[in-house]
Tab-separated table of C-alpha atoms in Angstrom:
chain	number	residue	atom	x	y	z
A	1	UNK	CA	12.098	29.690	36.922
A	2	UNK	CA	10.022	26.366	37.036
A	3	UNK	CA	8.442	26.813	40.175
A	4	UNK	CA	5.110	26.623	39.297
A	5	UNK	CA	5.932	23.542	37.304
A	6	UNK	CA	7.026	21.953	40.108
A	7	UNK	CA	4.192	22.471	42.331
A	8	UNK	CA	2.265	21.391	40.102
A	9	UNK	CA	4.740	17.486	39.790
A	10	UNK	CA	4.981	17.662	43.460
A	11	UNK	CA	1.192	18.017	44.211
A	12	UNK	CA	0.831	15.282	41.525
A	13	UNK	CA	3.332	12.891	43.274
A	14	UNK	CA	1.279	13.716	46.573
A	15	UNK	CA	-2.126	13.241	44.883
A	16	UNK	CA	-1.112	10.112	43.568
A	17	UNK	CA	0.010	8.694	47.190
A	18	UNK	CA	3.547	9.009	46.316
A	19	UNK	CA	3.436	5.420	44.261
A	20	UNK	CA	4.279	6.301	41.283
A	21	UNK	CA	7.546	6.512	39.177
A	22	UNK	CA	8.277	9.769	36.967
A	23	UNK	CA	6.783	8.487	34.197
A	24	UNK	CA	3.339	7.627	35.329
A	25	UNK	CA	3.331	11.087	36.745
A	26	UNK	CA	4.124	12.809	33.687
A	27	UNK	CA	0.685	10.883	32.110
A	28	UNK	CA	-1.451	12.212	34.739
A	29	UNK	CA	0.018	15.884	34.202
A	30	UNK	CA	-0.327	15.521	30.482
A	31	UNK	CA	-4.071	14.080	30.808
A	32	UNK	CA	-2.907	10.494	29.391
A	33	UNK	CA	-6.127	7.833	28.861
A	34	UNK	CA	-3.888	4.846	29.234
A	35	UNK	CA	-5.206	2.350	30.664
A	36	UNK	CA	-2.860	2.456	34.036
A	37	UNK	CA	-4.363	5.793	34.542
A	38	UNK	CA	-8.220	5.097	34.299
A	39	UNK	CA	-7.547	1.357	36.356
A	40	UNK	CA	-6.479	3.560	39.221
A	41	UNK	CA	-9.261	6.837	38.822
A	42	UNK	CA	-6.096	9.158	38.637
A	43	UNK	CA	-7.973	10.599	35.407
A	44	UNK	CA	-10.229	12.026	38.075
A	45	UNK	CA	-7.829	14.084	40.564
A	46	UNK	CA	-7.269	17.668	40.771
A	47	UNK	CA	-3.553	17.145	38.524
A	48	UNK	CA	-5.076	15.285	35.986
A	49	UNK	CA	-4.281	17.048	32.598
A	50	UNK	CA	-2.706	20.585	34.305
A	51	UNK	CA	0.306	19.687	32.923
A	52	UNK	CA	-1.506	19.721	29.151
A	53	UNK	CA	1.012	22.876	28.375
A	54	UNK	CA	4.324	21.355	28.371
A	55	UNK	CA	5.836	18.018	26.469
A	56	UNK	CA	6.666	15.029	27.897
A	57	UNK	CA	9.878	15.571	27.621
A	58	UNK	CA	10.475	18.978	29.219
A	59	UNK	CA	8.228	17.323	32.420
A	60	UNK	CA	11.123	14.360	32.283
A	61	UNK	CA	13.537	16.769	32.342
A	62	UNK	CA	11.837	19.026	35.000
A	63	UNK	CA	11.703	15.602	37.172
A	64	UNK	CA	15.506	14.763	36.731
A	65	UNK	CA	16.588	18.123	37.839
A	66	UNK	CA	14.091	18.250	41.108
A	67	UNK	CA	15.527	15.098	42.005
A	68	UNK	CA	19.284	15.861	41.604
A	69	UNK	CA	18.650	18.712	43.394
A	70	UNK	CA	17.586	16.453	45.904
A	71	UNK	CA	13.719	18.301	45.939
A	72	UNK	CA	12.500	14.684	45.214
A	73	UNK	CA	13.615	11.245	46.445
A	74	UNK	CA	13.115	7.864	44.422
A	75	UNK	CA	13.446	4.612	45.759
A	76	UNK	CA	15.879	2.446	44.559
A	77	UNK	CA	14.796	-1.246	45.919
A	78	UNK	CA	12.803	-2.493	42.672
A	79	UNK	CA	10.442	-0.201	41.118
A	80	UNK	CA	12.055	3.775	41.031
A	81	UNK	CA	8.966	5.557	43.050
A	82	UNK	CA	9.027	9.021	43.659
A	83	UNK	CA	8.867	9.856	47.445
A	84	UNK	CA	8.563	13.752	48.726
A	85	UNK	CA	10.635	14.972	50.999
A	86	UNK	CA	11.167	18.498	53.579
A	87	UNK	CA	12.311	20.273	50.553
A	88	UNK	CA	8.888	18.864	48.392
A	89	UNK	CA	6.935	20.617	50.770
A	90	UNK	CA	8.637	24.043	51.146
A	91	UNK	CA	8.310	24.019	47.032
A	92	UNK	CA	5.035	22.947	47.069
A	93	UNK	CA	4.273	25.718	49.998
A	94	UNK	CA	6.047	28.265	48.072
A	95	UNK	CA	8.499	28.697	50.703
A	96	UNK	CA	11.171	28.112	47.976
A	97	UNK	CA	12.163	28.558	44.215
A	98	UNK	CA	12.984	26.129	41.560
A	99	UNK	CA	15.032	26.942	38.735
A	100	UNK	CA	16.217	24.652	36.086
A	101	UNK	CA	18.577	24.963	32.673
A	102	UNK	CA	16.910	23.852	29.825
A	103	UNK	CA	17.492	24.551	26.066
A	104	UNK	CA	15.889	27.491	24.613
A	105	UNK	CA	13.271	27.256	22.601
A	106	UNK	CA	15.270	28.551	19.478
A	107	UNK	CA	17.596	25.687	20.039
A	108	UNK	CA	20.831	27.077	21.506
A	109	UNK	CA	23.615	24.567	20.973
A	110	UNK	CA	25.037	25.171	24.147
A	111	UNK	CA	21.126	24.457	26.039
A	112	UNK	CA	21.349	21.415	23.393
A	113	UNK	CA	24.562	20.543	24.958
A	114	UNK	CA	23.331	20.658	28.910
A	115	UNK	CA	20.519	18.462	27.931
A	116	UNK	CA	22.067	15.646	26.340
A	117	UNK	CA	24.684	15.747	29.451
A	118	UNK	CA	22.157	15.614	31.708
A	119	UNK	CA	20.252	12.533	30.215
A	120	UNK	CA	23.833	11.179	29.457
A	121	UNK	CA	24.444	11.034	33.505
A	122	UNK	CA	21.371	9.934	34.363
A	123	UNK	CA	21.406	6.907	32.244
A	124	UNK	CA	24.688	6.522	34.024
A	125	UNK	CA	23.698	6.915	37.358
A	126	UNK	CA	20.881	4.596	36.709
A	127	UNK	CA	23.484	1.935	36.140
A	128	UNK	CA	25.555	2.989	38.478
A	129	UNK	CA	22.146	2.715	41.319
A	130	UNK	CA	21.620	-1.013	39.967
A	131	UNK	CA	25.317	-2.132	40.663
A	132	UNK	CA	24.570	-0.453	44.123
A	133	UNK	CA	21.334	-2.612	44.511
A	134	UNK	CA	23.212	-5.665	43.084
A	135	UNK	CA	26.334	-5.226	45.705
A	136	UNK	CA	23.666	-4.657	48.358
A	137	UNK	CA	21.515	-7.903	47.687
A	138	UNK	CA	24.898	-9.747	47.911
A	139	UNK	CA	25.878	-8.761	51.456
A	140	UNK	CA	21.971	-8.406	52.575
A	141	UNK	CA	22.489	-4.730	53.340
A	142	UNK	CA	20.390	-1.783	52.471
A	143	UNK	CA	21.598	-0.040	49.060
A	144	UNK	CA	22.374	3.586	51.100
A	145	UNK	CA	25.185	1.587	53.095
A	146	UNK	CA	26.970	0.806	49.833
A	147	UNK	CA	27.138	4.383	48.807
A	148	UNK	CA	25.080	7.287	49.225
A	149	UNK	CA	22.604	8.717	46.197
A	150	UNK	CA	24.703	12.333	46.492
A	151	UNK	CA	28.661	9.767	46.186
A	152	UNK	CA	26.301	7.942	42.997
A	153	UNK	CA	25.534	11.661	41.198
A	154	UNK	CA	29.164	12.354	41.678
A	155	UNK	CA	30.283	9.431	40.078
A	156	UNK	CA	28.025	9.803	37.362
A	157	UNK	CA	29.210	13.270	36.685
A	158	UNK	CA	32.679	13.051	37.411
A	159	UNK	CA	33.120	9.269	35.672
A	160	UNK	CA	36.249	8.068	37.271
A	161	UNK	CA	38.710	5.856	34.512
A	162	UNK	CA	40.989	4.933	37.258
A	163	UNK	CA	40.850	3.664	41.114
A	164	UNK	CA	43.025	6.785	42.161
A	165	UNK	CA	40.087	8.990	40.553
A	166	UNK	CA	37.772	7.038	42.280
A	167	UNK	CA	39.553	7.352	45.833
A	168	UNK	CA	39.254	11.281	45.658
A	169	UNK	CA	35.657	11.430	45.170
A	170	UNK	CA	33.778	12.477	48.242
A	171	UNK	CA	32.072	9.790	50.163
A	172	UNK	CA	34.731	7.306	48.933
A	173	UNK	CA	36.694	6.074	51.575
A	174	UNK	CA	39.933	3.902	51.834
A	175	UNK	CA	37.254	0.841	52.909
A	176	UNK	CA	34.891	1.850	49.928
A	177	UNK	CA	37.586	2.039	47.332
A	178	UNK	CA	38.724	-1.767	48.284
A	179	UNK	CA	35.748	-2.598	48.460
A	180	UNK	CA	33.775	-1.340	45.564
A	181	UNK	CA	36.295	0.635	43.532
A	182	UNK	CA	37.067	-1.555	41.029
A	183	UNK	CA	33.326	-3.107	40.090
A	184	UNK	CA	32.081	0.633	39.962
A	185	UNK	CA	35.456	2.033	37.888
A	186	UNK	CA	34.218	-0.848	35.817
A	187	UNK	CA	30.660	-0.170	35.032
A	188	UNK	CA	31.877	3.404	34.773
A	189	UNK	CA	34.334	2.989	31.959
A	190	UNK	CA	32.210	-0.050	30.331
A	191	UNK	CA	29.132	2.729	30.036
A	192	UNK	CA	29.468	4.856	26.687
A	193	UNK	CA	32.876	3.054	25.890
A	194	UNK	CA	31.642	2.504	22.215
A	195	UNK	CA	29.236	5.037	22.379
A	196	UNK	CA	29.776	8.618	20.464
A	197	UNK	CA	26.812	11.035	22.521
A	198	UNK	CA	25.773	14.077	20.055
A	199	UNK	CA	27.877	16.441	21.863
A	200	UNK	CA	31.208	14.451	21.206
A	201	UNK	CA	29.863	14.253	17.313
A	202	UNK	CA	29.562	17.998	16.849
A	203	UNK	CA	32.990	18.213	18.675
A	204	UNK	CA	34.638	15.465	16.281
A	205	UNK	CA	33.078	17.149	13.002
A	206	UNK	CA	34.371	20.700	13.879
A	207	UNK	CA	37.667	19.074	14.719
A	208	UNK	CA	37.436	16.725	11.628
A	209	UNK	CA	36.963	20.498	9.671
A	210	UNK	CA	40.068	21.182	10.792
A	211	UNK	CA	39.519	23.785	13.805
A	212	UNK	CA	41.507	23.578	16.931
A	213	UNK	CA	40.188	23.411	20.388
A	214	UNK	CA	39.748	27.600	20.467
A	215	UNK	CA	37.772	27.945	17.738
A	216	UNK	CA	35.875	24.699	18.437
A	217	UNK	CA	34.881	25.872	21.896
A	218	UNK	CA	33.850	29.567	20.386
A	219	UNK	CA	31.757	28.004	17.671
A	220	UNK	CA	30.261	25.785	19.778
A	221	UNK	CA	29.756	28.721	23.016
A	222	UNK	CA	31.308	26.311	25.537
A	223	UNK	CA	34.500	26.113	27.833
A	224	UNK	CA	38.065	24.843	25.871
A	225	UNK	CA	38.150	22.535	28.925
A	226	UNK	CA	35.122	20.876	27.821
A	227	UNK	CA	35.872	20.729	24.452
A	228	UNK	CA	39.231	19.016	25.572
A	229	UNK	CA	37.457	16.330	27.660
A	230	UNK	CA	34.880	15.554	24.882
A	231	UNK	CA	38.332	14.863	22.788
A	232	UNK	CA	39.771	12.766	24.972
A	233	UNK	CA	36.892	10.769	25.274
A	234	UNK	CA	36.600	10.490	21.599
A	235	UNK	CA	40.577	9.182	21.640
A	236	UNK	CA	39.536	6.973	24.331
A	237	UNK	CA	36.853	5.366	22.430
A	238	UNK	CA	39.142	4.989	19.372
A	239	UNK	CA	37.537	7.948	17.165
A	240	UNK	CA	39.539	9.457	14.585
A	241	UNK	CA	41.570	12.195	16.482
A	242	UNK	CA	45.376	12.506	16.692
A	243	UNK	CA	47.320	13.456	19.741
A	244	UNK	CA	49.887	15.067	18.032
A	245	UNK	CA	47.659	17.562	16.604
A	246	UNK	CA	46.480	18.515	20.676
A	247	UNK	CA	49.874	18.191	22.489
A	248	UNK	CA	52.922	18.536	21.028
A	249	UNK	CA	55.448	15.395	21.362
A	250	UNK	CA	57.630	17.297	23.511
A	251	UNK	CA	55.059	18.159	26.261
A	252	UNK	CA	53.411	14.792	26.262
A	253	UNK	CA	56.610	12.712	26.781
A	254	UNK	CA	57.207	15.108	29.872
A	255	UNK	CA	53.523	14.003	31.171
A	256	UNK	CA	54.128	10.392	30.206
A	257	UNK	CA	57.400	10.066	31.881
A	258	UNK	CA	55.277	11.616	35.076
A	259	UNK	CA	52.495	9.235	34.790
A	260	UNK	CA	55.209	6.418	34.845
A	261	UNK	CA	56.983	7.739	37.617
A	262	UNK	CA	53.961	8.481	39.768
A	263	UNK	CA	52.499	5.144	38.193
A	264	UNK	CA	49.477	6.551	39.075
A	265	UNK	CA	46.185	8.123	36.288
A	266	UNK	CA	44.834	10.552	38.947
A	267	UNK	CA	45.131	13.992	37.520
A	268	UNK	CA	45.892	16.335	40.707
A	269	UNK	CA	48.942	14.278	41.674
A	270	UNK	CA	50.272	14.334	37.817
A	271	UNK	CA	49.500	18.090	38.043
A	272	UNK	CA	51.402	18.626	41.256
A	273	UNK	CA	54.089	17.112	40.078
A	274	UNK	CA	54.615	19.004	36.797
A	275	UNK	CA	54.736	21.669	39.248
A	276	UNK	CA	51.468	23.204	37.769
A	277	UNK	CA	53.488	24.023	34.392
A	278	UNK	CA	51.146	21.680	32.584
A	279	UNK	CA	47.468	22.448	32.734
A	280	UNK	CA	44.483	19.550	33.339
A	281	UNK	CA	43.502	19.360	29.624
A	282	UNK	CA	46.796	18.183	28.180
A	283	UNK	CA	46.910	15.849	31.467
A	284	UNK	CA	43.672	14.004	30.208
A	285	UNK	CA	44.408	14.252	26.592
A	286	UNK	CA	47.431	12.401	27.486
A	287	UNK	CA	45.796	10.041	29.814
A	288	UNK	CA	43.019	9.288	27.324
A	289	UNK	CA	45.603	8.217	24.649
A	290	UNK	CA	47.529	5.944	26.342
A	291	UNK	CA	44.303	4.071	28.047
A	292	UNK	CA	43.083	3.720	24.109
A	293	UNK	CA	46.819	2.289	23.376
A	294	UNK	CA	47.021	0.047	26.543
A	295	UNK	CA	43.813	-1.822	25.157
A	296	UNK	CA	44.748	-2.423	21.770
């Protein structure tokens, strides 16, 4: 329970005429004596230095979360600024909670793992909010027309490989997807493609030791279905894992002989089609490996 935290961003934001990016906040909670700060006198209002108690980081983190649960708005034309919205004010009343997952302070893999996805998708959705602007500027249209900030978080989370992905997210329509699909599938797979995040390391290492997926996912106090999407994005980005060793020939030339029938990489219609005999995981793993093949 952050609550109090957040007041205290929130009544920072407002105290600071709602201006200001994240970052410039976080130096008035903290009591920063950069020079930004004393130019504008924000070393003199009520925030300055309340926030002395908590790092930079966990305020960052704090920030992310109010905004992707849409308690804060930032602009997106130019400079991110932090604008407060309905929801601002019922926090800042304490007419509503705020609760956010963080790691613990002993260092819990798993809170370890939650934070580097969460950073992970918003450097993502960052990209994903400048292609927006870009695509906007081209047609003279505001960015929200393109797609909306909730469609951009879902994108970032979901991270469509393929335009039949893409079509099944919510706010993409059949005018969207021939539209946009293919320049945002592309920044999507073009972000992290040669990239290993921490999370897919201390997957690959385990898996490198020799445990399978089970053991992997006990050690590490996380889902097998997450541990099987951090391995086929390691196969995807060329890493040292065989596919042999996750689905046996026999079942993956079944899904490969679906995914050429269907000719389609969307994973509910592969799914349907195996008549549900073949779960999601193998689906991807299978998926990943021949998009690593097909750009060889």
């Amino acid at each position: 329970d952050w609550t109090l935290e957040a007041m205290k961003f929130l009544s920072c934001v407002a105290r600071c005429r709602q201006r200001f990016g994240i970052s410039h906040i976080i130096d008035v909670l903290r009591g920063s004596k950069a020079k930004k700060i004393l130019k504008y006198g924000h070393d003199k209002l009520s925030t300055y230095g309340i926030g002395k108690e908590r790092t930079a980081d966990e305020w960052k983190l704090l920030g992310r979360s109010l905004l992707h649960q849409g308690l804060v708005d930032e602009t997106t034309d130019g400079f991110p600024v932090l604008k407060l919205n309905d929801l601002s004010w019922e926090v800042m009343k304490k007419q509503r909670s705020v609760t956010i997952s963080v790691p613990r302070k002993t260092v819990s893999i798993s809170g370890v793992d939650r934070s580097q996805r969460a950073i992970d998708a918003e450097l993502l959705l960052y990209k994903l909010r400048a292609l927006r602007k870009q695509i906007a500027d081209e047609r003279s249209v505001a960015p929200y027309t393109i797609f909306a900030d909730s469609t951009l978080r879902l994108m970032a989370q979901m991270r469509p490989q393929s335009l039949e992905e893409f079509g099944e997210l919510s706010g993409v329509g059949d005018y969207k997807l021939e539209q946009y699909g293919e320049r945002f599938v592309s920044a999507i797979c073009e972000y992290g493609r040669d990239t290993v995040s921490s999370t897919q390391k201390q997957t690959l290492d385990l898996y490198q030791q020799g445990f399978g997926v089970k053991e992997i996912a006990k050690h590490r106090s996380l889902k097998a279905s997450t541990i099987r999407s951090h391995l086929a994005e390691l196969i995807e980005k060329k890493q040292p894992v065989e596919i042999d060793d996750l689905v046996p020939q026999e079942r993956r030339q079944v899904i490969e002989a679906a995914i050429a029938t269907l000719g389609s990489q969307a994973l509910k219609p592969i799914y349907e089609y195996l008549q549900e005999t073949y779960d999601y995981g193998e689906i991807k793993l299978v998926l990943a490996w021949k998009r690593s093949r097909s750009v060889e």
